[in-house]
XYZ file of C-alpha atoms in Angstrom:
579
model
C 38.741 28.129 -13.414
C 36.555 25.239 -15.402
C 37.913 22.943 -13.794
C 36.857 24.583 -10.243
C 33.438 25.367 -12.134
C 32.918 21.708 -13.123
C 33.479 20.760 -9.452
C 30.969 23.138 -8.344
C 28.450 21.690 -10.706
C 29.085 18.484 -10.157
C 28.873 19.316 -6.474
C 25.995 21.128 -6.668
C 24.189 18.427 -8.509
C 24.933 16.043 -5.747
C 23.858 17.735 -3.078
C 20.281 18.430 -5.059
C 19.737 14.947 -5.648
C 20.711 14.607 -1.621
C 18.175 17.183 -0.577
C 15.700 15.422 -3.223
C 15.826 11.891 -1.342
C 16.112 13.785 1.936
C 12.396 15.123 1.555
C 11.072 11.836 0.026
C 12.601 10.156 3.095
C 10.720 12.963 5.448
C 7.522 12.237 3.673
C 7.432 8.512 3.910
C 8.983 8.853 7.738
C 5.747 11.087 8.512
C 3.127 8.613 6.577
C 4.726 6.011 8.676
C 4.642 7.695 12.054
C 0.796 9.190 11.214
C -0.100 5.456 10.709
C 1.828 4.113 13.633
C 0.183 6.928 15.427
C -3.398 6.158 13.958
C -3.294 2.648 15.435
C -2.021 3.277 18.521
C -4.694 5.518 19.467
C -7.233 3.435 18.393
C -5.609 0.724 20.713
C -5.690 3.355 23.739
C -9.445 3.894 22.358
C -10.884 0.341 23.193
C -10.892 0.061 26.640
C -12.543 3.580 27.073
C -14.780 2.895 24.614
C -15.340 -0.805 26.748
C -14.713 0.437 30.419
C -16.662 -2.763 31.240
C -14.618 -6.628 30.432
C -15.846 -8.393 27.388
C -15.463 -11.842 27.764
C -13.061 -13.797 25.373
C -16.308 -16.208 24.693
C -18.462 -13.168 23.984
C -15.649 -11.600 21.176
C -14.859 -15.117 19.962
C -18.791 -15.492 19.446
C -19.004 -12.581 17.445
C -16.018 -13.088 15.133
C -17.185 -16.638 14.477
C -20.614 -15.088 12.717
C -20.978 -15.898 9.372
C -22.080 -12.461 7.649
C -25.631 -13.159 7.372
C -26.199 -14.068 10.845
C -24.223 -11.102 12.238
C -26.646 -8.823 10.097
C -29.676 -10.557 11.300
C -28.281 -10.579 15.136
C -27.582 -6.390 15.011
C -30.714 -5.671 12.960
C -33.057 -7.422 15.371
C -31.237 -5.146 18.268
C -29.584 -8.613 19.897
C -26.289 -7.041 19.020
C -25.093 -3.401 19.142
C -22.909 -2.094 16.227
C -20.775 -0.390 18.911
C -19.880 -3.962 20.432
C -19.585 -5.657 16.831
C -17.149 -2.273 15.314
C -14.707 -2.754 18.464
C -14.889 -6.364 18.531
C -13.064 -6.115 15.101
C -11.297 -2.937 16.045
C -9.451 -5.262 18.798
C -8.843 -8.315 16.258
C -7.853 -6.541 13.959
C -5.066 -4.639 15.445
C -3.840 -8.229 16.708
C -3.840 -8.752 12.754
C -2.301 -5.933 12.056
C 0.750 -6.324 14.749
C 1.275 -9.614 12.952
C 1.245 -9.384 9.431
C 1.206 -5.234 8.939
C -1.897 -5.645 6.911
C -3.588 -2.452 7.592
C -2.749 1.270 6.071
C -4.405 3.110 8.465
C -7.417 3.084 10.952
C -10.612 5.053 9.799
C -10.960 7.358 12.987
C -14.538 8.400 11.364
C -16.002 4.915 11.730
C -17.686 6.100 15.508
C -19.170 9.412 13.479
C -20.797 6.575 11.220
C -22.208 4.641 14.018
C -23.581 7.995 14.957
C -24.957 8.361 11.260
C -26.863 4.750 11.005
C -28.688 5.181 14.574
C -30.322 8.374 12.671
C -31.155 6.421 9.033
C -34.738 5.983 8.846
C -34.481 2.537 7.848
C -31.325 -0.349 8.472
C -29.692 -0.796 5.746
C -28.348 -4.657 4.312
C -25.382 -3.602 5.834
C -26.486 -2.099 8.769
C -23.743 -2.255 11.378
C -21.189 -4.310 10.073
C -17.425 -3.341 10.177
C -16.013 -2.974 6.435
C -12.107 -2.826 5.459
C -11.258 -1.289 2.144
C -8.516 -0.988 -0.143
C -5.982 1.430 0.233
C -6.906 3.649 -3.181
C -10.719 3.306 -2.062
C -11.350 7.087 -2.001
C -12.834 8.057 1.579
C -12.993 11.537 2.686
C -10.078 12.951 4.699
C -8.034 10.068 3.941
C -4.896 9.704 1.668
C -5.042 7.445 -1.839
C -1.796 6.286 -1.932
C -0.873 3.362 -4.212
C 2.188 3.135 -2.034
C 4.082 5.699 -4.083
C 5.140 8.810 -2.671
C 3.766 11.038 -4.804
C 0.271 10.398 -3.437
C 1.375 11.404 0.095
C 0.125 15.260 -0.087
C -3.474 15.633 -0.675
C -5.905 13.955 1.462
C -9.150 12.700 -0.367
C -11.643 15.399 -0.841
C -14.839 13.004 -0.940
C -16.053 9.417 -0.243
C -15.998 7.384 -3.407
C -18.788 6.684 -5.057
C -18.660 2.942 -3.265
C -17.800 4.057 -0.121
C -20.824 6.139 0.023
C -23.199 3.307 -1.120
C -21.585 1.337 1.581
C -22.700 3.807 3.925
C -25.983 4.480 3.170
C -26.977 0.727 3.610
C -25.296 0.570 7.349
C -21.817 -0.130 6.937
C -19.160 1.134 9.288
C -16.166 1.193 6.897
C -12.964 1.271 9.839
C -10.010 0.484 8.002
C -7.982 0.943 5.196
C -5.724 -2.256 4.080
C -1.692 -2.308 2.596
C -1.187 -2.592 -1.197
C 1.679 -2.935 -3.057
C 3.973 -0.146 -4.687
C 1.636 1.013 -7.963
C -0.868 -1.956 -7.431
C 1.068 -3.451 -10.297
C 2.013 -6.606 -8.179
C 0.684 -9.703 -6.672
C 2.700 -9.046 -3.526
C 1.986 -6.543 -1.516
C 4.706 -4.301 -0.324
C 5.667 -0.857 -0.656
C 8.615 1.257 0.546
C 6.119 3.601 2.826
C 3.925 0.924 4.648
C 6.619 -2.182 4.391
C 5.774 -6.150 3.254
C 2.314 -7.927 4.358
C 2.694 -10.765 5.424
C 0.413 -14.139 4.789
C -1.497 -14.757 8.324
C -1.308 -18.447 7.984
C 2.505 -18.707 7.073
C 4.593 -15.536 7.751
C 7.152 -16.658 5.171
C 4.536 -16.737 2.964
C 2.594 -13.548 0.399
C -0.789 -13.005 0.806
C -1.144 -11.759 -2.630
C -2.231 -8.477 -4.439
C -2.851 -6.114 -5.351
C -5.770 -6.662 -2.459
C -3.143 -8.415 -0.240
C -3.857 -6.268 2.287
C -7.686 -6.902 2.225
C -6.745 -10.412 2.067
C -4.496 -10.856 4.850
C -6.882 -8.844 7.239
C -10.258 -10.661 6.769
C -8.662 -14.530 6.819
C -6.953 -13.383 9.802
C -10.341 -12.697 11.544
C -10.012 -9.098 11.218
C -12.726 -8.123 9.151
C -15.895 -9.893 7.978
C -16.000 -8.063 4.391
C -13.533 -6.014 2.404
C -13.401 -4.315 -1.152
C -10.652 -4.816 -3.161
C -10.014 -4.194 -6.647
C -8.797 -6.529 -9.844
C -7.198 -5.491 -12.661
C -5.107 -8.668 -13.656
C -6.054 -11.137 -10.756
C -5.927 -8.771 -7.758
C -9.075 -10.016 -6.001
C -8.980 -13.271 -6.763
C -4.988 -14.218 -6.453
C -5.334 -12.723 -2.562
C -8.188 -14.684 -2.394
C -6.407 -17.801 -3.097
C -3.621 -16.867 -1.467
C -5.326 -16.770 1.850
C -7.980 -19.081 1.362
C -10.880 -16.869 1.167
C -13.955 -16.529 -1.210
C -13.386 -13.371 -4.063
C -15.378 -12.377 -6.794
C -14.275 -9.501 -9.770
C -17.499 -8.662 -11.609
C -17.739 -7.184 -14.264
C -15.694 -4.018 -14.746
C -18.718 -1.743 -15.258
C -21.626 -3.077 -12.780
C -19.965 -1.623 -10.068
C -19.271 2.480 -10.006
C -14.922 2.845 -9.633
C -15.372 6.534 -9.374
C -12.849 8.269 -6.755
C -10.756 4.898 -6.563
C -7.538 6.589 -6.683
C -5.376 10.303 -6.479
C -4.115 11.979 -9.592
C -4.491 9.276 -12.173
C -2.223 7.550 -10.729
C -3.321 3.777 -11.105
C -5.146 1.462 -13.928
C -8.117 2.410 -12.313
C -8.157 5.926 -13.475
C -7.178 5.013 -16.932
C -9.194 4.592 -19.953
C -7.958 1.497 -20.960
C -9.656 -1.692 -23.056
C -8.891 -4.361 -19.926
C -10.888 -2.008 -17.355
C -9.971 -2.232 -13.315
C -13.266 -3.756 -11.279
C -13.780 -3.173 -7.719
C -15.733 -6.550 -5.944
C -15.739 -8.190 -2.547
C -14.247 -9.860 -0.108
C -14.962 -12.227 2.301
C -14.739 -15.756 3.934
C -17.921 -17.069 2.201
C -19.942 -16.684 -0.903
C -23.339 -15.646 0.579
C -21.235 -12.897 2.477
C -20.337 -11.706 -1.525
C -23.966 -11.962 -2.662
C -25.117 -9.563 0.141
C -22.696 -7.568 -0.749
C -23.280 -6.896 -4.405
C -26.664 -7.496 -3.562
C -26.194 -3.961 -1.112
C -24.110 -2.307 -3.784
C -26.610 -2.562 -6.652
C -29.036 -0.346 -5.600
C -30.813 2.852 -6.493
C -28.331 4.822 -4.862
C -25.768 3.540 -6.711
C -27.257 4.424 -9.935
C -28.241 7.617 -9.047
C -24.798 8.590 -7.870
C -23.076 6.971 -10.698
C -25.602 7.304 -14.200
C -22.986 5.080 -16.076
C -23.173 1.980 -13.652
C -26.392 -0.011 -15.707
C -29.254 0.151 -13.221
C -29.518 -3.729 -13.163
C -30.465 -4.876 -9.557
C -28.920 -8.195 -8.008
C -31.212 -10.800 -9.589
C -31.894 -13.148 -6.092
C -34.166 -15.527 -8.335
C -30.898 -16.435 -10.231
C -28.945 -16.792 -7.568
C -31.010 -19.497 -5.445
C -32.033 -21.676 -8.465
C -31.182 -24.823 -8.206
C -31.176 -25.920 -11.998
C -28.496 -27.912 -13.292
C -25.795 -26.058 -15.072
C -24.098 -27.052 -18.012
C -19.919 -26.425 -17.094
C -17.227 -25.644 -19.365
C -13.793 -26.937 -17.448
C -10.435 -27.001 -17.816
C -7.222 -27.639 -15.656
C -4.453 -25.833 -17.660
C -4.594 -22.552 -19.935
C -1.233 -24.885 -21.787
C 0.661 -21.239 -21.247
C 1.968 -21.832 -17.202
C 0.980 -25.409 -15.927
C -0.314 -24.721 -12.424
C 1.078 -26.782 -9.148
C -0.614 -30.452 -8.643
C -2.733 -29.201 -5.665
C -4.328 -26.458 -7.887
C -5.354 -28.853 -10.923
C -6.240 -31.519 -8.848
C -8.873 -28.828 -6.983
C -10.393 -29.015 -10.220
C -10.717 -32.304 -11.072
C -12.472 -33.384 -7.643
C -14.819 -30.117 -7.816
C -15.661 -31.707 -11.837
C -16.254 -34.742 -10.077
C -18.311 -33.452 -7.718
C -20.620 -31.511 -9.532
C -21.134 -33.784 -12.020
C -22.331 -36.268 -9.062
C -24.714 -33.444 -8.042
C -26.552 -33.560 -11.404
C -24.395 -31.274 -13.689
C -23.417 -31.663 -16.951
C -19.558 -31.081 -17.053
C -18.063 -30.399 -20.672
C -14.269 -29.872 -21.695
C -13.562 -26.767 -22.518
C -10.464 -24.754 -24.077
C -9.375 -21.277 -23.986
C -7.485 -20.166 -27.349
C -4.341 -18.736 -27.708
C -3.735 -17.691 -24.321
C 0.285 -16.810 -25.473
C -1.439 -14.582 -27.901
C -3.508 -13.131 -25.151
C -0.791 -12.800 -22.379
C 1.610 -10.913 -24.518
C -0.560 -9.341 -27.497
C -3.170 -8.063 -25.634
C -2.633 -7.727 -21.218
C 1.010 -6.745 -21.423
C 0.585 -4.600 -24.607
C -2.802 -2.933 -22.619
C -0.213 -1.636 -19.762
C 3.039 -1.103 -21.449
C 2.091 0.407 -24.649
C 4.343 3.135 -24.225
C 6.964 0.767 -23.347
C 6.332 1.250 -19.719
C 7.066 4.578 -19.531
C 4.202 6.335 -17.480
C 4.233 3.597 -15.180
C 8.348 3.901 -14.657
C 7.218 8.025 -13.974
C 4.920 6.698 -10.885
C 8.453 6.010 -8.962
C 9.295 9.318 -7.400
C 12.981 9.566 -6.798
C 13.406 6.495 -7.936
C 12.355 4.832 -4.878
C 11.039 1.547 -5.996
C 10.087 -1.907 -3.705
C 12.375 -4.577 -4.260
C 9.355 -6.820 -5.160
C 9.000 -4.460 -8.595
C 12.774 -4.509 -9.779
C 11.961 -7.389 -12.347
C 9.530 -5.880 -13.365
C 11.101 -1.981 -13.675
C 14.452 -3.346 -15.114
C 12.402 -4.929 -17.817
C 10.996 -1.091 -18.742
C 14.328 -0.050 -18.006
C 16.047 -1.705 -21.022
C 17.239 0.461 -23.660
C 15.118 0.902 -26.973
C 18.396 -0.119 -28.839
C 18.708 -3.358 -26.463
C 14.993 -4.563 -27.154
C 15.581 -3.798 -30.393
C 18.923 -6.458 -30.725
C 16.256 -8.534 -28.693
C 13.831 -8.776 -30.899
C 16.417 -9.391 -33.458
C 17.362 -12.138 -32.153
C 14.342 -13.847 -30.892
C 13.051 -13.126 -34.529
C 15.882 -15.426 -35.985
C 14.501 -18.117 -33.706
C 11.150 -18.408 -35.110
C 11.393 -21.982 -36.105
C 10.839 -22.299 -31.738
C 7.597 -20.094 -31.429
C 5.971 -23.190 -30.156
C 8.304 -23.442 -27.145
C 6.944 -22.010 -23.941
C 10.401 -20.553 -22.849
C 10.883 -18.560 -25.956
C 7.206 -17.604 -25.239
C 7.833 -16.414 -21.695
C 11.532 -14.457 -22.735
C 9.536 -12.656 -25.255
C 6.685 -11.321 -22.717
C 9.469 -10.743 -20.136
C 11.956 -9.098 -22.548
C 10.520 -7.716 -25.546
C 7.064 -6.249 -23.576
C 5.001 -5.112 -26.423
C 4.530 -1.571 -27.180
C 1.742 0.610 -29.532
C 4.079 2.826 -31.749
C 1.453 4.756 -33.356
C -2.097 6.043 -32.614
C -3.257 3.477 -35.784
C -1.712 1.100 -34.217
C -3.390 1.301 -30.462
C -6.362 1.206 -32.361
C -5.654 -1.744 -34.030
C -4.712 -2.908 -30.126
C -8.462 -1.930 -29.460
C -10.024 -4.004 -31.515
C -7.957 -6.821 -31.685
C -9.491 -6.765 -28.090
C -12.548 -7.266 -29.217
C -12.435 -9.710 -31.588
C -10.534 -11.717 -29.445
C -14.015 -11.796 -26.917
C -16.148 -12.114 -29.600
C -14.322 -15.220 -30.663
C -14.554 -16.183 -27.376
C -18.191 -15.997 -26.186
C -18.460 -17.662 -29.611
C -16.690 -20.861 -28.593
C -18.709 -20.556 -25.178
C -22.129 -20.222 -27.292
C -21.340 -23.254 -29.224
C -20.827 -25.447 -26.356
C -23.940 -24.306 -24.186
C -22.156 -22.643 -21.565
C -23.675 -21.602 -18.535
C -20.559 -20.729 -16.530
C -17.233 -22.392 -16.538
C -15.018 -24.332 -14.150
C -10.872 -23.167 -14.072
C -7.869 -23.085 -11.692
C -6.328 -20.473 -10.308
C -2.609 -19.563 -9.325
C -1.961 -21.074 -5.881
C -1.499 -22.165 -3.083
C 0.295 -18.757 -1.325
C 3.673 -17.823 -2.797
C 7.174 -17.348 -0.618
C 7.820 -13.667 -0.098
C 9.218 -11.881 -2.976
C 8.768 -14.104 -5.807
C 6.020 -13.118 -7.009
C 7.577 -10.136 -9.010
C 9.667 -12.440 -10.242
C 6.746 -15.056 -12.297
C 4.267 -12.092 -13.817
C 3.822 -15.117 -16.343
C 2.234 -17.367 -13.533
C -0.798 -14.807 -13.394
C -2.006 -16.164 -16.753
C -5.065 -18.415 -15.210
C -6.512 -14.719 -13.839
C -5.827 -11.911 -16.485
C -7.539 -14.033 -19.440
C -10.912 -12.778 -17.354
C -9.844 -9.078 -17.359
C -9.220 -9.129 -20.790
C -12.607 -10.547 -21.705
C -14.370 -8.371 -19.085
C -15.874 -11.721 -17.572
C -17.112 -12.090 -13.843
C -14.980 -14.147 -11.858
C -14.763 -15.439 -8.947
C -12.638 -17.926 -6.505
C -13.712 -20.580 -3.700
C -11.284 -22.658 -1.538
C -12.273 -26.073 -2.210
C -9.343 -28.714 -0.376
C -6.144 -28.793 1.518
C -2.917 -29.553 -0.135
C -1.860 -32.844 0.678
C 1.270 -35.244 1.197
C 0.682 -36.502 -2.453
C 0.204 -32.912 -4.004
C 3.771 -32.381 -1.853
C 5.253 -35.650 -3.630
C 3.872 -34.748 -7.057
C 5.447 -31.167 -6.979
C 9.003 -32.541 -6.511
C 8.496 -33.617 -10.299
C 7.175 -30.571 -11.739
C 8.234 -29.714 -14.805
C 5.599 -27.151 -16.022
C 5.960 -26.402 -19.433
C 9.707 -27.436 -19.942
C 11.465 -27.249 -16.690
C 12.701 -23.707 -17.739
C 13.554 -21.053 -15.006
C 10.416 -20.430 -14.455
C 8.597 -23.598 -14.155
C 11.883 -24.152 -11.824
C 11.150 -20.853 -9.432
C 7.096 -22.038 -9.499
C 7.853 -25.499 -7.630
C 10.324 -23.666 -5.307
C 8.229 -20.935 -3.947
C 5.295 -23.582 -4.011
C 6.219 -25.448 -1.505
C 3.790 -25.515 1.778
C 3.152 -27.626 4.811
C 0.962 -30.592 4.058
C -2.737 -29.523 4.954
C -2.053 -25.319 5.447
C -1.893 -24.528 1.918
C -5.407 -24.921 -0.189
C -7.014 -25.660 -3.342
C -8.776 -23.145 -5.278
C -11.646 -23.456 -7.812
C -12.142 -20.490 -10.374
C -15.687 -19.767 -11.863
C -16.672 -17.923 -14.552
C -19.627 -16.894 -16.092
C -20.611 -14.172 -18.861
C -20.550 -10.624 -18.390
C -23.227 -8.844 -16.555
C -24.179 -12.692 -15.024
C -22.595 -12.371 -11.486
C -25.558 -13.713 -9.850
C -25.188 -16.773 -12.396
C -21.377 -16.912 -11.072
C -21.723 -16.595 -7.226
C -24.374 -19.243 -7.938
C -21.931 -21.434 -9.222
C -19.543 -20.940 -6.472
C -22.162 -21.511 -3.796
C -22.738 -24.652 -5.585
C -19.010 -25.636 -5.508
C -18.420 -23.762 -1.789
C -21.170 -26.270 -0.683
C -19.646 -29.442 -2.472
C -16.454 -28.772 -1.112
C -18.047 -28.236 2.435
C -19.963 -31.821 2.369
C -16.598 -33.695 0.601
């Protein structure tokens, strides 16, 4: 009779944990048909919509707008929004097909072209197509994250950003892929699949906002929102050589970015999540935040400081005094990256500038002691909670198995590493200690402790910048576009990018050259740090065609100075342009 009643249980126990994954399975199946759906009808849409032929040379005249002259060309009447929303519609399903960039269609996007022939007055935006990011709140639409969980309750109102957006004109029309829990610079997700990189298909376009990315450099939107909590804006950005910029976390509202907490946006957390643009140029950014900071904005959200975009700073022409480096000494970028910042030094200091070396401290410190400690304080344990039924994207499972290690395991870790303290200096020891041994907050003291070490850490900082007479400063950033699924497996690589979310700095990107044969030859001797595994893996998945991949330049400036720092990457965009 036990024995029977042990079978039973165990039995019964199976077949719970069947019907469990047997729902999950239903749920993604019907997020995935609803989206395959979703773009299918808006295919069927087009040619009602355009009973009449629009000539390739007409569409390819419209996509090949730069964002200031499309605005001009719809608000003086010479183009309609109808023909400019459908025009993108129809690319960027083509985008879609090719690299599964997009979540879902926004269906609304004709009740908004309704809405902006009634506004009294066209907007900065008025008429122009917008993507966002998946856990962008807009009404009616699901915030997923790409987890499961998320696929019940459809958003009950437009984000705070969303409806800005809309009040100046813009027709937001999509909603773009992320990866599994945004905590990735891939982007795939067991619901929605892998994007893929539009210029290489064997190659990521990044994340979290790889979606966002993948869409707009293939042609399929002119400006997106994306988000950036440890490089997301920019690392798409350089993935798919477009223009990015993370401002600071507070000048834009984040309010409604996500569904029941689920994300590092909803958290209240000392390296804050930033929402910024998108787009294929830098003046295409500064009419963007130049949009977004307005009255509206303030009024809707009273915690966003009513500063409004400061043009004057933003066209000067005064020399700046740069702060540059090519290495943070924690993960030695490829060849192609560091030699994107030597020309662009060279450059500007031809163009008048005064260019002065400048290093950031302790960036081991700051990699393990203060990002990794911000998001696995409890040892990773509400994130591992995220991962309903235990469904999680092979891109994560370095990551997971990491959380996944027994307390008593990390503990012999530790042990061990401990006992090799006479090797702190070396960078693999480093690494195995942020990969193994993530840092955790065991007390309430000591998270407060976490807090302000935080702090002081910035204040040193922006001291080191004061006594050199910053005005904005010149870095690299991880590049060019990584093979598909390795970026889960270097979270150590996105060192040049989360040193800015820490600090709380605006920062932007700007493609600045092609890779070439000799950045090919040089890689082929990489040794990073110490030709460990991971130095190894970077000049693997590295690897590019001579002339696809690019180099990226990062720019920085001090928080609350975007307009200083989309200044400075106009200035290097239009370098780059006349080398």
């Amino acid at each position: 009779a036990a024995l029977a009643l042990l079978c039973g249980s165990v039995a019964a126990v199976v077949v719970w944990k069947w019907l469990g994954k047997r729902q999950i399975q239903k749920k993604m199946e019907e997020a995935q048909r609803t989206r395959d759906e979703g773009v299918k009808k808006m295919a069927k849409a087009i040619p009602l919509i355009f009973p009449f032929q629009v000539s390739s040379a007409q569409t390819d005249a419209i996509l090949s707008l730069p964002l200031l002259e499309l605005t001009g060309r719809l608000r003086e009447g010479s183009l309609s929004p109808r023909t400019v929303l459908y025009t993108y519609v129809e690319k960027a399903l083509e985008v879609t097909k090719q690299t599964n960039c997009l979540r879902h269609f926004i269906p609304e996007c004709e009740e908004q072209l309704q809405e902006i022939q009634q506004q009294r007055e066209k907007g900065l935006l008025y008429g122009i197509p917008i993507s966002i990011k998946d856990h962008i709140g807009h009404k009616g639409h699901l915030s997923t994250c790409g987890l499961v969980q998320c696929l019940g309750t459809p958003v009950q109102e437009d984000s705070i950003l969303v409806k800005v957006l809309k009040s100046q004109g813009a027709v937001p029309f999509a909603m773009t892929n992320v990866p599994q829990s945004l905590f990735n610079y891939d982007c795939s997700n067991p619901i929605f699949g892998q994007t893929l990189n539009p210029f290489n298909h064997q190659k990521s376009p990044g994340g979290s906002s790889g979606g966002e990315g993948a869409l707009i450099a293939g042609g399929g939107s002119i400006l997106g929102i994306g988000s950036d909590v440890g490089g997301s804006i920019r690392l798409p950005s350089s993935f798919c050589g477009l223009c990015g910029l993370k401002p600071t976390a507070e000048r834009l509202s984040v309010w409604c970015t996500c569904l029941l907490n689920v994300d590092v946006c909803s958290r209240p957390t000392p390296v804050p999540c930033a929402l910024g643009p998108m787009a294929r140029d830098v003046d295409s950014l500064a009419l963007c935040m130049k949009a977004l900071l307005c009255q509206e904005m303030f009024q809707l959200d009273p915690t966003v400081p009513p500063i409004p975009f400061d043009e004057e700073v933003y066209s000067s022409s005064a020399p700046l005094r740069v702060g540059y480096y090519d290495t943070d000494g924690y993960f030695p970028l490829p060849p192609c990256m560091r030699r994107a910042v030597w020309e662009t030094r060279g450059a500007l200091r031809a163009a008048g500038h005064q260019l002065v070396p400048f290093s950031p401290p302790r960036i081991h410190y700051v990699m393990t002691e203060l990002f990794l400690k911000t998001f696995f304080a409890d040892g990773g344990c509400a994130w591992l909670d995220l991962f309903t039924g235990n469904i999680i994207d092979p891109s994560l499972k370095p990551q997971v198995n990491c959380c996944k290690i027994p307390r008593l395991g990390k503990m012999l870790l530790a042990l061990i590493l401990k006992h090799l303290d006479y090797l702190s200096d070396s960078p693999l020891l480093l690494k195995l200690k942020n990969i193994a041994t993530i840092p955790t907050c065991r007390s309430v003291k000591e998270m407060w402790n976490h807090h302000h070490q935080i702090e002081a850490y910035r204040t040193e900082f922006i001291a080191r910048w004061r006594e050199l007479q910053l005005d904005v400063v010149l870095c690299p950033v991880l590049g060019p576009a990584f093979t598909l699924g390795y970026p889960g497996k270097l979270l150590t690589a996105i060192s040049s990018t989360m040193l800015y979310n820490v600090l709380n700095f605006p920062a932007g990107v700007v493609p600045v050259s092609m890779v070439t044969e000799a950045d090919e030859e040089e890689l082929k001797h990489y040794r990073g740090c110490c030709n460990d595994p991971w130095d190894r893996t970077l000049k693997q998945v590295c690897n590019t065609e001579t002339g696809c991949g690019r180099g990226r330049g990062g720019c920085v400036a001090l928080p609350w100075r975007e307009e200083l720092c989309l200044r400075f990457m106009k200035e290097v965009e239009t370098l780059s342009q006349k080398k």
